């Protein structure tokens, strides 16, 4: 995918493609300097003005789908529609200044050759400008604004992704100049995926697994790891403990390229949120649309699916919450879902009910492993 | 018109004399002589303006509820002549007469013997104390000073009839030292008049107060003129508004009126009353776009009183509105509508904003300016953290700072802040200005809030769990 963006021969759809560059540490300060110079030029011009900041629109209206022609992978990307942040708009002034403040802080971090996590950045900003930053969420959104302005990846800004993901199973991971880690021996906690994308890039990987299983929930991951499912079915287990973060997706993507013969199977709850998580691994996201497209993988939906509902008791079905329905509506409206996924989603919405993977325990604590094995052997995934 | 008191009658007669003087070309003299032989005052108002057509006197009505017969017998003695007449006409007019034909009595004319002059003298006798009359007349003249009608030299003479025959004179001349001449427009004169009025602390002093107004900057004054077209249905009307803003650092002299502004009204070159149209105009202006909030505008007979919500303590606003007909004389049946008055006042306000940066900033602009230091600080932070000397030097050039290395963050920050505030203030003067260009092209312009369709694909916190906040 990266090669495609560099090649001279571009399909029409690729010309619409707007993406964030992965830059070296010295390149981002240069871009920030360009922004400052342009701002000052306009401020000091004969007809002075305070420029707006044009940001790539991260909304579904600006999202496009790239259908995999040569590969099985489709992904979502953003096109060239902009929105702007302006100092002069009464309620948007603070948001405008927040972008500058984060830019300033990233600039300082990069000049000093450091890296910070989003959490650390939040605390630094809180101390420095308490009037502007009140929550982590706000900081994260502002970081995305800076990504959209400078069109460089978040990691290039010196901000590390969070350490959320875990790996377990039949894979050996080795950091440069370190001992190899056998993820099957890590116990139920697994190997913690670093937030440092450079580090993840430098990992060497060896496996004899036949499948990669992406698990939505931490509890399920732990159970499967404890039960050593990867010894029964030669597999690698991966989880982001919920909504996938960039680091986990990055590693999954690396694995998919390093081991292209391994099918990637997802085990998620039977509800719109579960499908959303699966879709993010599979297609990327709009929120981080400028970079997320790189890590789209051909993930298949193992379970829970509609025909698994017969395996669980009626009483374990729970009504969908309003937020679930919202998610479902936006999924339905997205053009990227294939028909088979749409059908599953339609059944969810019609019944108004969902089920969690844990419902399978009704049949016994070891049932999960059996379920998994059976489905894999039957190649019962879409 | 109805006359309700002797003071009003005298003022009206003086005002008519002023109008006649205004009409004639060249300098005119207006004399008001009050000869006091208690309990009677003999009032004589004479002018060298154009001759009078008697209609203006015959239109006066004196009803029983107004001036009582014990105050005035209703008789006016009028002598008038125009420049082209060869005699001076003399009349007695009895305004209490019941039959209109019998009101006017013609007396023998006085020959002019080929002398070329014009003028009018009106005399009447009233039963009143001189102080009561004098107060109103003086007040009238002081107000008239604001108009600065150049062609009238007025004098007020009081003769007290006692043994020594003392006379005292007060003379009200247009200020000799002003740079105005006959060719200045009405509005220029009004401006100058209001300026002097304010400089003398609203006519409470005889001269300008130098301690409060030590520098030219302390008083900022501007004007706006709105006119309506003449048509067969209405005469052309002109509204002139002048606004003066004084910024006094301390209330060195007596206390100023704080949050209130007296809006003086003039109508056809005479102190006028406040019309409903005027009050409506004042209340309907969008004061917020000038950084002001109007609490109330009340008619106080000879001026409108505006109360503001929280003016800065050192700031004081004075205003004068003058409505007049383009053509004189004419039938004054039409009042200017509030749109014309509003337009005149707005033009004055915009003129003030245009000429003085940072004055009358709208509330919106003030709010945005409060963020300027933080923005400047961020940008300065980036510039000073940079190791790239070429970049820093380019920034210094753009900011018109010297190229030396020793420039501190505060200097850079202050310069950026200055420029930002200046742009905000400039933008504030033209509310309809089109959006300025961004450094890069931007094509679309949509609000930043997400609609539900994006929720599924929105990564909270860029990759962290939708269900919980990141660690």
Coordinates of C-alpha atoms in Angstrom, one line a residue, chain A residues 33 36-44 48-52 54 59-61 76 81-83 85-88 90 93 96-97 100-101 104 107-108 111 118-119 132 140-141 154 162-164 241-245 249 273 276 279-280 285-288 326-327 330-331, chain B residues 364 367-368 371 374-375 377-379 381-383 385-388 391 394-395 398-399 416 419-420 423-424 427 433 435-467 469-471:
Chain A
X33 CA 8.0 26.2 10.8
X36 CA 4.5 29.8 11.4
X37 CA 6.1 31.6 8.5
X38 CA 3.0 31.6 6.4
X39 CA 1.0 32.8 9.4
X40 CA 3.4 35.6 10.0
X41 CA 3.6 36.6 6.4
X42 CA -0.1 37.1 6.2
X43 CA -0.1 38.9 9.6
X44 CA 2.5 41.3 8.4
X48 CA -3.0 41.9 7.3
X49 CA -5.2 39.1 8.5
X50 CA -5.2 36.3 10.9
X51 CA -5.3 33.1 8.9
X52 CA -7.5 30.2 9.6
X54 CA -7.3 24.4 7.3
X59 CA -16.1 13.1 8.6
X60 CA -18.0 10.5 6.7
X61 CA -18.8 13.1 4.0
X76 CA -11.3 3.7 4.1
X81 CA -12.3 18.3 1.8
X82 CA -11.3 20.8 4.4
X83 CA -12.8 22.5 7.4
X85 CA -10.4 26.5 12.6
X86 CA -10.6 30.2 13.0
X87 CA -9.6 32.7 15.7
X88 CA -12.5 35.0 15.0
X90 CA -16.7 33.3 18.9
X93 CA -11.4 30.6 19.4
X96 CA -8.0 27.4 17.4
X97 CA -5.5 28.2 20.1
X100 CA -1.3 26.1 18.2
X101 CA -0.5 25.0 21.8
X104 CA 4.2 24.3 20.1
X107 CA 7.8 21.2 18.3
X108 CA 9.6 21.4 21.6
X111 CA 13.6 19.4 18.9
X118 CA -0.8 11.1 24.9
X119 CA -1.3 10.9 28.7
X132 CA -7.4 25.6 27.3
X140 CA -6.5 13.7 21.7
X141 CA -8.9 15.5 19.4
X154 CA 0.7 11.2 15.0
X162 CA -0.9 3.9 24.2
X163 CA 0.2 0.6 25.3
X164 CA -3.0 -1.3 25.2
X241 CA -8.8 -4.8 25.0
X242 CA -11.7 -3.3 23.1
X243 CA -11.5 -0.6 20.4
X244 CA -8.3 -1.2 18.5
X245 CA -5.5 1.3 18.9
X249 CA -3.3 -2.6 14.4
X273 CA -20.0 -2.4 18.8
X276 CA -17.5 -1.8 14.6
X279 CA -14.5 -3.1 10.9
X280 CA -11.8 -0.9 12.3
X285 CA -11.3 4.5 10.6
X286 CA -12.4 8.0 9.7
X287 CA -11.3 9.6 12.9
X288 CA -7.7 8.7 12.2
X326 CA -26.5 4.7 16.7
X327 CA -23.4 2.6 15.8
X330 CA -23.8 4.5 10.9
X331 CA -22.4 1.1 10.0
Chain B
X364 CA -16.9 40.1 20.4
X367 CA -13.3 38.8 23.8
X368 CA -11.1 37.7 20.9
X371 CA -6.9 35.4 23.6
X374 CA -1.9 33.2 24.5
X375 CA -1.7 32.8 20.7
X377 CA 2.9 33.1 23.3
X378 CA 2.5 29.8 21.4
X379 CA 3.9 31.2 18.2
X381 CA 7.5 29.7 21.8
X382 CA 7.9 27.9 18.5
X383 CA 10.1 30.5 17.0
X385 CA 12.6 26.8 20.4
X386 CA 13.8 26.4 16.9
X387 CA 17.5 25.7 16.1
X388 CA 17.0 26.8 12.6
X391 CA 13.9 30.4 10.2
X394 CA 13.0 35.2 8.6
X395 CA 10.6 35.5 11.5
X398 CA 8.6 39.6 9.2
X399 CA 8.0 40.9 12.6
X416 CA 3.0 39.3 17.6
X419 CA -0.2 42.7 15.2
X420 CA -2.9 40.3 16.1
X423 CA -6.0 43.0 12.9
X424 CA -8.9 42.2 15.3
X427 CA -11.8 43.8 11.3
X433 CA -15.9 42.1 5.8
X435 CA -13.4 36.2 5.4
X436 CA -9.7 36.6 5.0
X437 CA -7.6 34.0 3.1
X438 CA -6.0 31.2 4.9
X439 CA -2.3 30.3 4.3
X440 CA -3.4 27.2 2.4
X441 CA -6.4 26.7 0.3
X442 CA -9.5 25.5 2.0
X443 CA -12.4 24.3 0.0
X444 CA -15.0 23.2 2.4
X445 CA -16.3 24.9 5.6
X446 CA -18.3 22.7 7.9
X447 CA -19.1 22.8 11.6
X448 CA -16.9 20.7 13.7
X449 CA -19.5 18.7 15.6
X450 CA -19.8 15.1 14.6
X451 CA -23.1 13.7 13.5
X452 CA -24.2 10.3 14.6
X453 CA -23.2 8.7 11.3
X454 CA -19.6 9.1 12.3
X455 CA -19.8 7.4 15.7
X456 CA -18.8 4.0 14.6
X457 CA -15.8 5.0 12.7
X458 CA -14.8 7.7 15.2
X459 CA -11.8 6.6 17.2
X460 CA -12.1 8.1 20.6
X461 CA -8.8 9.4 21.6
X462 CA -7.2 8.1 18.4
X463 CA -7.2 4.4 18.9
X464 CA -8.3 4.0 22.5
X465 CA -11.2 2.0 23.7
X466 CA -14.7 3.4 23.0
X467 CA -15.9 1.9 26.2
X469 CA -10.9 6.3 28.6
X470 CA -7.3 5.5 28.0
X471 CA -4.9 4.7 30.8

